[in-house]
Structures are given as C-alpha cells and as structure tokens.
C-alpha cells in the first residue's frame, strides 16, 4: 500500500516572496461588558478581591452570554486580517502528509495507526506482515460526525484476542472504555463509564481487565472536584455494575490509583500518587486478599518496568536524581538492588523491554540516547541512531526478534526504523513525504544564563540563510513543570513560521526533568519563580544576541506553559510584542477547587497553606495584573470542554486584562467549542487554532505573511 504526496521545494527571499502589502491597522470592537462583583477572600490576613468569580459558573446564562460576545469580538478582529486565508492554506498543505506509527505485534497481527494527511483522527490498521498492505481495524473518525471523539488509550489482551479502547468526547478527560473482538472486529457489549486517567490493564488470562474510575459527578460534569478514585476489575461479557472493587482508600480522597499486572499473572500492583509526582507501590499475589506496601511513598517516584521471576524491575529517582533501574524480590522484599545505576550526566527517562533485553531511554541535553542491556544490567550496546532527535518505540514482547521505532526532530516528522535486537542494526522502514524542503532549515542548541547563574539549554530552529540582525520574527515556547521534558519534535505550524523567516525557539526550563529530579525541584513549589526567570532570560538572550527584538518577539505556552506565559507577561510586559497563553492555570489561589486541580498541589503548593500562599500569590498571573499598564497584544486560548484546566482560568484572566489594559494592543480570548485541553483535538480544529494564532502573531508584530512562489 503506497501513500503518495507531492514534495514541493520553496525558495524564500526578496525574489520569491509576494508581499501582502502594507500592514493594515485593525481595531477591535469594544470588549463585552463584564460586571465586576464584590467578592473578597481573606487568606491569612490578606484580602484578595475576585470580581469575576461569576465566570467560574460555565453553565450560567451570564457566562454563556459573555463567552458568545467575546468570541464575536475575537472573530471580527481575526476576520479583518488580510492574510489569514493564506496562512490557513499553507498550514493545510504542511499538515497534509501521511503520518504512520511504528507497527506493534499483537496475536497474529501487526497493528499501526495511519492518517492519510488531513483526517481528523488517525485510523488503526493491521497487517500480517509489516510493509504489506493493511486493512482498517478501527476508524475513530466514524465514532462522531465531526471528529471530536478521539482514542485516549488502547490496549490488547495478552493473547491478542481482545482490544480495549478509551474514547474521549470533545477533548474531555472523561473516557468510556469499549472492547472489540479482533477475530471479526465486532464491538462487544462491554461498556465502562466515568473513567478518568486510566485505560484497560489486561489480566494475564485475557478474561478481563483492571481500570480506575470515579463515582459519577453529582453536579457539573466538567468542573466538579473529583475524589476517591477506585480500582476495579471487569470480567468480559458482564455489566459494569458487576465489576469487582479491587482497591479503594476511604481515608485519602485526593489520591490517584492505577493497577499494573505481571506478565505471568501471579502478581498485582497498585501505583498510588498524591499528585503529579511522588508515588507509592502496593502489591499482592492475585490469589491473596490484601495489598501490602512494597515501596513506600511519596517522596520519590517509582515506575514499574517488568516483573520477571518474582523480581519487580522499576525506574526510580530515590537517592538518584537522574534516575536508576532497580529490582526488588517480591517474596523477600528488602533493600532494592541496582540493575542500571544512575548516570552522572544523563537522565534515564525510562526503560522498555523486548526480546529479552532492556532498552534504556536517556536524555543528553534534551536529546535521545538509547542503550541496550541484559537483565543483569550488563550493557550490550549503545543503539546507533540515524539522526539527532526524539525516539520512541523500543518496547515489545519477550519473544520478539525485531522491533520498530520512530525518530523525529524540529525539521522532520517521525521516521520509522526497523531494529534487529540481536545485531543492533537499524534499517529504514518508512519515511514521510513532506510538502517542504528540509534542506532550507536547521536547528541549533544554545545555552544561556538565567538570573541566578543557572545554565539553561534552548533549541533554535531557523532558516539556514537567516541573518542575526535583530529584525526577525521570533516565537519562544516553553513549559517548565511537572517533570515534563521538551525534546525535539515536528510541528507543522512552527515550520510554517520558520519558512516565513521566523525563528522558533524551545527553552528547556527548570521544572521539567531534562537534568533529573534536581532540575525539576529547582522549578517547583517555593522555587517556581526560577521557571519564570529562566523564560525571561531566554527572551533577553534572543534580543541581546540579535536573533530578534522586543517588537518582533512572541511567547507561547499551554497548560502549565499557559501559566508560564501569563506570569511572564505580567512580570515583564515590556519584553514581548505578543503573548499567547493557552489553556493556562491563571488563578493560582483557586485552581485546586476544580476537577483534579488538587493533584497539582505537590507541584505548586496550595493557597490553603499559609507559607505556600505567600509565594503563590506573588506570581499568580490573575492576581498580578495591574491597572494602567500597557500590556502586549494578547490572545488567550481555551476550550469549553477543558476539564483539566477549567476555562474559568482563562475567562477571568482575559476579563481582568481587558479591564486593566492601558495601551492600544488588543486583549482577545479565543474559546473553542467541543474541544478540551488539547489531547485528541481533530486535525481541522488544530489547523483552525494555528491559523488564528499565527494570523494574530504576524498582525501584531507588524510583519505580513508572505505567500511563497512554488
């Protein structure tokens, strides 16, 4: 089966660019009237007003009317940008390439996902032999009329007979688990509801699976606080009401619990956490009635890798900031033994298993390195990767002799390679056909100094013919939190920006774990301001080194990255021309009161703690907006079904910014319908959002989008 696309080379320069003419000055309509209430909260003697508290009720008529009016202002403004259509056209071209995942074997079939270019959701195919024409196994695009139902998780039973998938509607974190019979691709009667942050963990005998669920919300489905997650076992062919309660903790309502099983079916584990970092592992034989604590929490992280010969192999940062692989005897648990020791320099991101080998994923300055080991911890080889970038796929079955992995970077989408486990040889399996010339672009890694002297890395992707004259449009992106590492990856919209002569920069701030748990802890709790300092220093570096200037610099981030952009905007409004905070945590004093926001307290701290309130209040974006300040052009981005970071954060931030703005730059909010926090968003909505974001960016740095000669 061949999927063809036309590769088009573009030449950009004075002779190749068609200017859209002089920049048209656009005026936004008056902002909708937002009544300022008189709500005041007292935090340990500090009175904090919350005039837009009413916007937290996303079901009220008043909030609905405000949302509709704000969207009308935003869409009116965007519709006046003359090159908005040209941006959409080019983004559609760049997105329109075949995207395929590495194949994985389950039963007698090899399964993979495939998107022919602009399909809203990737389709699951299967084939008897990799490389040969596949057949459609499941097409998620048929689960809804508009592509807004997506697969959040999927898993196969050990015998390959059953396939479970978790379906999310409109981007919500709530999913429904359904099961298919792989023999005839029929859907079974099994239906599991009110599941969040869980898929199906199959039992070794393939007769059922474990999952984690909450009680059905009694009030608002998308904003009510979620408590008392429980682990259940579901037997195939029975109703959910008959599922067996496997584990619950009535004393700790704000903990997550997930099940994990050994391949031989002998052992069952429950991984507990009180938030986004720090875990505890409980265990028992499946035949035993009660769980016991194996690895106590919650000061360190423990991630199971394999259970072999009654030995649990796990990755941990306990006494190992850069992580190590350990094992513990389940029959006589004592002090864990080291299998792969902590590296002095590189972060051990995780460990996969396949063909009797362990594959260690390392990060060296935020770039992937893969090492193959045996189960004694003896290194077999470093895997010779074909290029620099981010790698995935070194995982499989015990009996596998080969596996398939992907490699991607900022200027190339995921390319698939076949790996021979015995010889260590990689061969090209499939490379995507793209609608641009990769030879025009390059990525460099630089290191800059933050406020406290910390050395921070940043990737800079640009055209090879770029001149460092301080006149280039620049987009700075970062995240900085929750141990999340930003590694090289392909983004069609960022490539469009670079194609236009822009510079796309990704900074690896503290708060991630690019350099281990110490790097993470340097950007959490009382150290959170370090993250903002790192980001501000990145912006200052780009200006000082003549990559760009303050009137051509835009900043962007989502979720915790939205908090980052919001905090940096109110701290240094003079430093940027455009700010693009997406689905951000803007109200740091009340975030824990919605859905699963309480789980972030281990990262941020809580306003209910006097000491923690003190440092949170100092940077909370919503509470540090000042009247009479000239803020940069801002487009806040959120969605109506975001039940991770509820849209009230963005609503209140936008309303407050509009009230406080002393300058002429627009403060707009774009509120997507039938969308959530971002995962599973259909291609059509991704292109729509990117079109509006980049149209707003180009318009407000005074640089028109230029159509390119082909």
XYZ file of C-alpha atoms in Angstrom:
710
model
C 0.000 0.000 0.000
C 1.585 3.270 -1.103
C 0.517 6.703 0.082
C 1.888 9.436 -2.155
C 2.202 13.163 -1.647
C 3.945 15.759 -3.733
C 7.157 17.188 -2.374
C 7.399 20.872 -3.168
C 10.578 22.895 -2.694
C 10.174 26.561 -1.813
C 12.610 29.388 -2.256
C 12.142 32.291 0.109
C 13.835 35.603 -0.412
C 13.340 39.008 -1.942
C 12.613 37.494 -5.332
C 10.414 34.687 -4.037
C 8.127 36.469 -1.611
C 4.881 38.063 -2.624
C 4.102 40.739 -0.063
C 0.571 41.223 1.150
C 1.204 44.953 1.036
C 1.419 47.442 3.873
C 0.122 46.198 7.194
C -3.493 47.151 7.726
C -4.184 48.606 11.146
C -7.055 46.722 12.733
C -9.250 47.972 15.521
C -11.092 45.546 17.725
C -14.711 46.081 18.703
C -15.444 47.253 22.252
C -14.881 44.494 24.778
C -18.042 42.948 26.192
C -19.211 44.441 29.446
C -18.173 42.230 32.343
C -19.734 43.110 35.674
C -17.167 43.432 38.439
C -18.516 41.785 41.550
C -17.535 42.443 45.134
C -16.243 39.015 46.145
C -13.291 39.251 48.545
C -11.444 36.306 50.112
C -9.229 36.525 53.180
C -6.041 34.469 53.053
C -4.247 34.589 56.396
C -4.984 38.300 56.782
C -4.504 39.217 53.126
C -7.703 40.317 51.411
C -7.898 39.291 47.753
C -10.702 40.507 45.510
C -12.165 38.208 42.869
C -14.510 40.447 40.847
C -15.090 37.897 38.083
C -15.913 34.929 40.323
C -19.207 34.619 38.448
C -17.307 33.465 35.345
C -16.443 30.226 37.165
C -20.003 29.033 36.557
C -19.694 27.931 32.941
C -23.334 26.798 32.911
C -24.828 30.181 33.778
C -26.621 32.363 31.239
C -24.376 35.304 32.134
C -21.199 33.338 31.432
C -22.659 31.943 28.214
C -23.547 35.436 27.003
C -20.055 36.732 27.880
C -18.407 33.833 26.032
C -20.515 34.442 22.921
C -19.768 38.173 22.987
C -16.020 37.645 23.473
C -15.875 35.162 20.604
C -17.708 37.642 18.402
C -15.106 40.354 19.143
C -12.252 37.942 18.520
C -13.630 36.543 15.281
C -14.415 40.037 13.984
C -10.798 41.054 14.620
C -9.329 37.936 13.050
C -11.604 38.182 10.006
C -10.045 41.548 9.150
C -6.508 40.151 8.903
C -5.948 40.029 5.128
C -3.531 37.092 5.093
C -5.487 34.816 7.424
C -6.746 32.735 4.500
C -3.255 32.375 3.038
C -1.972 31.104 6.387
C -4.772 28.534 6.564
C -3.996 27.365 3.035
C -0.296 26.879 3.756
C -0.907 25.196 7.102
C -3.290 22.792 5.394
C -0.576 21.943 2.847
C 2.032 21.378 5.547
C -0.317 19.219 7.634
C -1.277 17.171 4.577
C 1.296 14.393 4.686
C 0.854 10.732 5.576
C 1.509 10.062 9.274
C 2.160 6.493 10.366
C 3.122 4.932 13.678
C 5.611 2.132 14.250
C 3.887 -1.276 13.962
C 3.441 -3.443 17.074
C 2.537 -7.146 17.080
C -0.475 -8.471 18.986
C -1.559 -12.036 18.360
C -1.027 -12.823 14.682
C -1.341 -9.231 13.508
C 0.865 -6.140 13.349
C -1.111 -3.017 14.272
C -0.316 0.611 13.456
C -2.050 3.969 13.126
C -2.243 5.842 9.856
C -3.534 9.276 8.860
C -3.590 9.975 5.127
C -2.931 13.665 5.786
C -5.955 15.668 6.907
C -8.092 13.047 8.617
C -9.320 14.363 11.949
C -8.217 11.249 13.829
C -5.625 8.590 12.892
C -7.060 5.239 11.782
C -5.920 1.914 13.249
C -4.764 -0.551 10.586
C -3.392 -4.063 10.793
C -1.366 -6.332 8.551
C 0.042 -9.853 8.742
C 3.453 -8.657 7.523
C 4.954 -5.181 8.139
C 5.267 -3.251 4.902
C 2.429 -5.071 3.161
C -0.978 -3.521 2.545
C -3.013 -3.266 5.723
C -6.720 -3.402 6.458
C -8.732 -0.952 8.543
C -9.248 -2.294 12.041
C -10.888 0.718 13.708
C -11.626 4.158 12.278
C -12.209 6.650 15.129
C -13.435 9.213 12.577
C -16.642 7.174 12.399
C -17.261 7.491 16.137
C -18.586 11.037 15.590
C -19.704 13.243 12.710
C -17.075 15.941 13.296
C -14.004 14.061 14.509
C -14.390 15.226 18.104
C -14.358 11.690 19.562
C -10.766 10.504 19.975
C -8.987 7.480 21.388
C -7.292 8.373 24.671
C -5.834 4.909 25.378
C -5.835 1.449 23.845
C -4.573 -1.977 24.858
C -4.626 -5.562 23.662
C -5.165 -8.658 25.756
C -2.101 -10.867 26.074
C -3.475 -13.440 23.619
C -4.294 -10.692 21.094
C -7.974 -11.686 21.007
C -9.405 -8.553 22.622
C -8.805 -4.857 22.051
C -9.919 -2.223 24.566
C -10.033 1.455 23.735
C -10.875 4.540 25.781
C -12.956 7.069 23.845
C -12.946 10.751 24.838
C -15.632 13.142 23.594
C -14.867 16.779 22.760
C -11.469 16.646 24.441
C -12.785 15.784 27.905
C -10.645 13.775 30.340
C -13.668 11.548 30.945
C -13.491 8.439 28.783
C -15.635 5.422 28.047
C -13.935 2.042 27.647
C -15.202 -0.250 24.886
C -13.949 -3.663 23.748
C -13.561 -5.220 20.289
C -13.151 -8.842 19.274
C -10.098 -8.854 16.988
C -11.262 -12.040 15.283
C -14.094 -10.271 13.443
C -13.642 -6.619 14.528
C -17.041 -6.664 16.254
C -17.849 -4.474 19.252
C -18.764 -6.357 22.437
C -21.433 -5.349 24.931
C -18.785 -4.220 27.462
C -19.096 -0.532 28.326
C -17.252 1.157 31.212
C -18.147 4.756 32.174
C -16.789 7.513 34.454
C -13.200 6.585 33.823
C -10.506 9.264 34.048
C -6.708 8.950 33.677
C -6.977 5.218 33.071
C -7.191 2.679 30.319
C -7.703 -1.090 30.432
C -4.912 -3.095 32.115
C -5.496 -6.650 30.949
C -5.212 -9.646 33.229
C -2.741 -12.305 32.069
C -5.510 -14.793 31.248
C -7.180 -12.273 28.863
C -10.550 -12.807 30.546
C -10.877 -9.265 31.865
C -9.080 -6.073 32.773
C -8.422 -3.607 35.575
C -9.314 0.092 35.348
C -9.619 3.175 37.569
C -12.821 5.202 37.885
C -14.610 7.831 39.924
C -18.194 7.961 41.092
C -20.416 9.814 38.639
C -20.312 13.604 39.279
C -23.319 14.843 41.209
C -23.129 18.380 39.809
C -21.161 19.825 36.888
C -19.576 17.040 34.838
C -16.734 19.211 33.576
C -15.777 21.280 36.621
C -16.823 19.411 39.778
C -13.996 18.233 42.017
C -13.082 14.560 41.518
C -12.347 12.496 44.644
C -11.941 8.853 45.719
C -10.577 7.201 42.603
C -11.002 3.420 42.816
C -9.545 0.383 41.028
C -11.965 -2.186 39.603
C -11.748 -5.496 37.756
C -14.091 -6.076 34.829
C -14.893 -9.564 33.535
C -15.630 -9.602 29.824
C -19.286 -10.019 28.968
C -20.626 -8.696 32.274
C -22.193 -5.302 33.099
C -20.153 -2.589 34.808
C -22.396 -2.845 37.864
C -20.988 -6.325 38.453
C -17.335 -5.201 38.402
C -15.232 -6.147 41.406
C -13.826 -3.371 43.586
C -10.114 -4.178 43.817
C -8.779 -1.227 45.769
C -10.032 1.941 47.447
C -8.753 4.262 50.157
C -11.533 5.952 52.108
C -9.061 7.935 54.221
C -7.348 9.716 51.312
C -9.855 11.154 48.819
C -7.164 13.081 46.889
C -5.044 10.213 45.622
C -4.777 8.541 42.234
C -4.680 4.747 41.948
C -3.861 2.569 38.945
C -3.371 -1.173 38.521
C -0.384 -2.912 36.939
C -0.025 -6.671 36.439
C 2.833 -9.113 35.946
C 3.018 -10.921 32.605
C 2.763 -14.320 34.309
C -0.472 -13.329 36.058
C 0.941 -14.030 39.508
C 1.305 -10.512 40.881
C -0.954 -7.469 41.022
C 0.307 -3.980 41.844
C -1.424 -0.690 42.619
C 0.503 2.501 41.926
C -0.647 5.307 44.204
C 0.153 9.004 43.983
C -0.932 12.160 45.759
C -0.369 14.348 42.735
C 1.718 14.653 39.633
C 4.937 13.411 41.232
C 5.786 11.066 44.069
C 4.361 7.530 44.102
C 3.845 4.506 46.317
C 3.633 0.907 45.124
C 1.346 -1.651 46.766
C 1.413 -5.332 45.833
C -0.065 -8.744 46.409
C -0.338 -12.086 44.737
C -3.522 -12.177 42.683
C -4.679 -15.062 44.889
C -4.185 -13.050 48.111
C -6.910 -10.859 49.673
C -4.968 -7.782 50.779
C -2.395 -5.392 49.371
C 0.825 -4.591 51.209
C 3.172 -1.638 50.779
C 6.197 -2.584 48.690
C 7.779 0.808 48.004
C 6.520 3.489 50.407
C 5.548 6.963 49.187
C 5.504 9.742 48.391
C 8.947 11.304 48.484
C 10.214 9.576 45.329
C 8.892 8.232 42.013
C 8.639 4.525 41.179
C 7.708 3.330 37.664
C 7.343 -0.447 37.088
C 9.143 -1.800 34.021
C 8.846 -5.600 34.219
C 8.122 -8.405 36.667
C 10.310 -11.400 35.943
C 10.996 -14.440 38.140
C 9.268 -12.728 41.096
C 11.551 -9.696 40.716
C 9.979 -6.304 40.131
C 12.127 -4.062 37.927
C 11.394 -0.368 38.351
C 12.822 3.038 37.488
C 13.178 5.433 40.396
C 14.672 8.747 41.453
C 15.004 7.606 45.052
C 18.570 8.614 46.007
C 19.145 9.058 42.255
C 18.278 12.466 40.819
C 18.992 11.258 37.263
C 17.056 8.015 37.913
C 18.226 4.409 38.065
C 16.787 0.966 37.273
C 16.349 -1.168 40.381
C 14.843 -4.546 41.217
C 13.279 -5.981 44.359
C 12.467 -9.558 45.375
C 8.711 -9.843 45.851
C 8.946 -12.953 48.018
C 11.538 -11.453 50.375
C 11.290 -7.681 49.877
C 14.194 -5.824 51.388
C 16.667 -3.303 50.084
C 16.275 -2.942 46.279
C 19.250 -3.915 44.105
C 20.703 -1.684 41.415
C 20.451 -3.011 37.841
C 21.403 0.111 35.876
C 22.997 2.753 38.107
C 22.332 6.458 37.921
C 24.294 8.306 35.247
C 26.360 11.274 36.370
C 25.358 13.313 33.333
C 22.351 11.869 31.502
C 18.736 11.491 32.579
C 17.264 7.978 32.482
C 13.800 8.786 31.106
C 12.509 5.231 31.133
C 13.192 1.609 30.242
C 11.466 -0.571 27.645
C 11.626 -4.348 27.258
C 11.687 -6.511 24.128
C 13.295 -9.779 23.018
C 14.811 -10.484 26.429
C 16.604 -7.126 26.505
C 16.210 -3.871 28.393
C 16.284 -0.627 26.404
C 17.210 2.445 28.445
C 15.979 5.822 27.189
C 18.445 8.545 28.129
C 18.347 12.296 27.608
C 21.613 14.096 26.977
C 20.956 17.832 26.835
C 17.308 17.050 25.935
C 18.255 14.747 23.033
C 17.586 10.987 22.944
C 20.173 8.281 23.511
C 19.232 4.582 23.613
C 21.269 1.834 25.320
C 20.568 -1.901 25.217
C 21.193 -4.003 28.360
C 20.580 -7.541 29.541
C 18.603 -8.181 32.723
C 21.757 -8.289 34.859
C 22.461 -4.673 33.923
C 25.293 -5.502 31.525
C 25.409 -3.059 28.615
C 25.082 -4.756 25.255
C 25.500 -1.638 23.110
C 24.551 1.950 22.540
C 21.983 1.956 19.754
C 23.384 3.855 16.775
C 20.577 6.290 15.982
C 20.286 7.530 12.377
C 19.869 11.195 13.406
C 19.582 13.550 16.374
C 16.083 13.866 17.785
C 13.442 12.221 19.962
C 12.995 8.452 19.881
C 10.090 6.163 20.778
C 9.143 2.538 20.300
C 11.852 0.455 21.979
C 9.336 -1.835 23.636
C 7.750 -5.139 22.686
C 7.250 -8.771 23.654
C 9.616 -11.298 25.205
C 9.631 -13.415 22.038
C 10.303 -10.540 19.616
C 13.448 -10.634 17.477
C 12.844 -7.212 15.951
C 11.051 -4.004 16.792
C 10.167 -0.748 15.079
C 10.956 2.697 16.446
C 10.389 6.319 15.447
C 12.743 9.285 15.331
C 11.599 12.897 14.927
C 13.028 16.400 15.274
C 12.057 20.017 14.617
C 12.571 19.824 10.841
C 11.473 16.233 10.151
C 8.307 14.306 11.109
C 8.575 10.855 12.651
C 10.567 8.440 10.501
C 10.203 4.710 11.229
C 13.154 2.331 11.509
C 13.341 -1.438 11.938
C 15.723 -2.634 14.660
C 17.282 -6.101 14.867
C 17.559 -6.901 18.571
C 20.407 -9.398 18.198
C 22.662 -7.434 15.837
C 21.696 -3.870 16.805
C 21.251 -2.901 13.162
C 18.732 -0.208 12.208
C 17.232 -0.075 8.720
C 14.846 2.493 7.284
C 11.257 1.225 7.247
C 9.229 4.278 6.227
C 9.954 7.985 5.831
C 7.158 10.533 5.403
C 6.797 12.524 2.196
C 6.550 16.176 3.189
C 5.451 19.365 1.449
C 8.571 21.410 2.150
C 12.315 21.280 1.577
C 14.049 20.260 4.836
C 17.397 21.431 3.465
C 16.320 25.045 3.911
C 16.217 24.745 7.710
C 18.459 23.948 10.638
C 18.208 23.527 14.400
C 20.928 24.633 16.783
C 21.169 24.215 20.528
C 22.428 27.143 22.586
C 22.951 27.617 26.314
C 22.166 30.837 28.131
C 22.471 32.035 31.729
C 19.420 32.575 33.922
C 19.031 35.189 36.648
C 20.702 33.069 39.346
C 23.542 31.891 37.097
C 21.957 28.563 36.068
C 22.902 27.337 32.578
C 19.753 26.618 30.540
C 19.549 24.960 27.083
C 17.385 26.172 24.206
C 16.708 24.803 20.726
C 16.576 27.389 17.931
C 15.074 26.361 14.587
C 15.547 28.766 11.699
C 16.231 29.112 8.004
C 19.857 28.485 7.117
C 20.003 31.882 5.398
C 18.754 33.786 8.454
C 20.663 36.919 9.389
C 21.102 37.856 13.039
C 20.164 41.486 12.533
C 17.574 41.818 15.290
C 14.725 42.098 12.800
C 13.473 38.504 12.671
C 10.040 37.450 13.947
C 10.603 35.099 16.873
C 8.329 32.705 18.762
C 9.569 31.439 22.140
C 7.869 28.344 23.557
C 8.376 26.519 26.859
C 6.628 24.540 29.588
C 8.710 24.290 32.764
C 6.937 21.939 35.154
C 5.656 18.531 36.227
C 8.854 16.680 35.215
C 7.839 17.108 31.562
C 10.761 17.216 29.142
C 10.615 19.189 25.900
C 12.543 17.211 23.299
C 12.807 17.801 19.540
C 9.563 17.129 17.683
C 7.879 18.172 14.463
C 5.162 20.828 14.415
C 3.726 21.853 11.006
C 2.600 25.272 12.242
C 6.031 26.079 13.704
C 7.600 25.007 10.399
C 5.307 27.458 8.579
C 6.528 30.232 10.881
C 10.175 29.355 10.227
C 9.503 29.103 6.500
C 8.371 32.744 6.680
C 11.731 33.779 8.099
C 10.653 33.399 11.707
C 12.741 31.817 14.440
C 11.135 29.076 16.550
C 12.732 28.613 19.966
C 12.081 25.986 22.653
C 13.666 26.565 26.064
C 14.220 23.669 28.492
C 13.350 25.443 31.723
C 13.647 24.179 35.251
C 10.540 22.382 36.445
C 10.992 19.736 33.758
C 13.401 16.897 34.432
C 15.749 17.298 31.469
C 18.572 17.198 34.015
C 16.925 14.972 36.594
C 14.853 15.458 39.709
C 17.119 18.250 40.926
C 16.184 20.219 37.777
C 12.521 19.523 38.490
C 12.702 20.586 42.134
C 14.538 23.741 41.124
C 11.302 24.886 39.463
C 8.528 23.730 41.801
C 6.864 24.950 44.996
C 8.870 27.821 46.521
C 11.269 27.675 43.558
C 8.615 28.264 40.881
C 9.844 31.802 40.203
C 13.032 30.209 38.794
C 10.940 28.932 35.882
C 9.759 32.422 35.015
C 13.285 33.787 35.438
C 14.591 31.101 33.058
C 11.977 32.059 30.454
C 12.581 35.782 30.778
C 16.329 35.157 30.467
C 15.686 33.186 27.253
C 13.785 36.160 25.797
C 16.526 38.564 26.863
C 19.177 36.293 25.304
C 17.368 36.234 21.951
C 17.218 40.026 21.928
C 20.796 40.541 23.156
C 22.185 38.112 20.571
C 20.312 39.884 17.750
C 18.090 36.979 16.814
C 15.113 39.308 17.264
C 13.889 42.437 19.052
C 11.197 43.084 21.630
C 8.781 44.356 18.967
C 9.148 41.116 16.988
C 9.110 38.627 19.894
C 6.116 36.448 20.746
C 5.782 33.941 23.599
C 3.558 30.877 23.708
C 2.775 28.023 26.065
C -0.078 25.741 27.044
C -1.465 24.445 30.353
C 1.388 24.893 32.847
C 3.020 26.683 29.912
C -0.030 28.958 29.795
C 0.658 29.829 33.425
C 4.259 30.494 32.375
C 3.222 32.942 29.632
C 0.678 34.651 31.873
C 3.155 35.112 34.727
C 5.926 36.366 32.447
C 3.550 38.731 30.658
C 2.516 40.457 33.879
C 6.087 40.465 35.240
C 7.782 41.810 32.100
C 5.180 43.361 29.771
C 7.945 45.406 28.124
C 9.803 42.384 26.794
C 7.377 40.954 24.214
C 5.129 42.131 21.411
C 2.680 39.221 21.525
C 1.608 36.806 24.281
C -0.279 33.592 23.506
C -1.274 31.765 26.715
C -3.269 28.599 26.003
C -5.451 26.656 28.488
C -3.371 28.155 31.294
C -3.573 27.874 35.077
C -4.142 31.583 35.751
C -5.840 31.632 39.162
C -3.259 30.050 41.438
C -5.380 30.624 44.543
C -8.385 28.529 43.433
C -7.062 26.003 40.891
C -7.339 23.134 43.390
C -11.102 23.559 43.710
C -11.908 22.234 40.226
C -11.863 18.689 38.756
C -8.421 17.221 39.501
C -6.636 20.509 40.163
C -5.895 19.300 43.707
C -3.374 16.907 42.172
C -1.105 19.811 41.227
C -0.574 20.940 44.818
C 2.567 18.800 45.097
C 3.995 20.892 42.248
C 2.624 24.352 43.035
C 1.617 24.329 46.671
C -1.818 25.421 47.882
C -3.330 28.729 48.951
C -4.762 26.860 51.944
C -1.240 26.657 53.391
C -0.016 29.999 54.765
C 3.611 29.625 53.677
C 2.669 28.353 50.232
C 0.063 31.072 49.763
C 2.857 33.590 50.275
C 4.885 32.534 47.253
C 1.953 31.524 45.028
C 0.253 34.890 45.409
C 3.424 36.683 44.315
C 3.331 35.152 40.823
C -0.303 34.132 40.228
C -0.992 35.692 36.796
C -4.566 36.725 37.571
C -3.602 38.482 40.781
C -0.611 40.390 39.446
C -2.327 42.244 36.610
C -2.047 45.964 37.286
C -4.320 48.707 36.022
C -2.647 51.407 33.952
C -0.008 49.119 32.431
C 0.498 48.795 28.673
C 0.352 45.054 28.090
C 1.439 43.294 24.875
C -1.064 42.114 22.291
C -2.600 39.028 23.880
C -4.784 36.221 22.616
C -5.893 33.864 25.375
C -6.817 30.411 24.058
C -9.140 27.956 25.810
C -11.966 25.492 25.130
C -15.423 24.867 26.520
C -14.833 21.180 27.372
C -11.478 21.602 29.093
C -11.970 19.694 32.349
C -8.245 19.572 33.104
C -7.649 23.334 33.423
C -11.215 24.615 33.512
C -11.859 27.576 31.154
C -12.708 29.834 34.119
C -8.950 30.421 34.489
C -8.781 31.938 31.013
C -12.149 33.708 31.330
C -11.112 35.581 34.487
C -7.631 36.370 33.162
C -8.967 37.794 29.893
C -11.663 39.865 31.601
C -9.143 41.292 34.079
C -6.594 42.068 31.341
C -9.225 43.844 29.256
C -10.224 45.916 32.283
C -6.623 46.825 33.152
C -5.119 47.406 29.692
C -3.782 50.952 29.290
C -2.293 50.506 25.840
C -3.760 50.069 22.370
C -2.736 46.428 21.887
C -5.716 44.055 21.696
C -6.566 41.642 24.511
C -8.666 38.874 22.965
C -9.837 35.437 24.014
C -10.495 32.568 21.623
C -12.866 29.977 23.085
C -13.093 26.748 21.087
C -16.318 24.738 21.158
C -16.441 20.937 21.515
C -12.771 20.837 22.469
C -10.815 20.234 25.654
C -7.296 20.548 26.995
C -5.721 19.510 23.707
C -5.371 15.729 23.579
C -7.261 14.159 20.686
C -8.157 17.500 19.113
C -9.184 16.840 15.487
C -6.891 17.991 12.694
C -9.462 20.502 11.424
C -9.595 22.246 14.801
C -5.794 22.195 15.128
C -5.464 23.948 11.787
C -8.185 26.456 12.725
C -6.469 27.298 16.001
C -2.993 27.547 14.464
C -4.356 29.772 11.680
C -5.842 32.227 14.150
C -2.826 32.159 16.447
C -0.296 32.891 13.708
C -2.524 35.435 11.973
C -2.760 37.310 15.281
C 1.002 36.958 15.790
C 2.020 38.291 12.362
C -0.510 41.116 12.567
C 0.756 42.324 15.930
C 4.476 42.224 15.183
C 3.873 44.235 12.030
C 5.162 41.541 9.677
C 2.724 40.414 6.959
C 2.546 36.776 5.978
C 4.140 36.337 2.540
C 2.783 33.860 0.036
C 5.602 31.806 -1.415
C 6.316 31.148 -5.057
C 6.303 27.478 -5.913
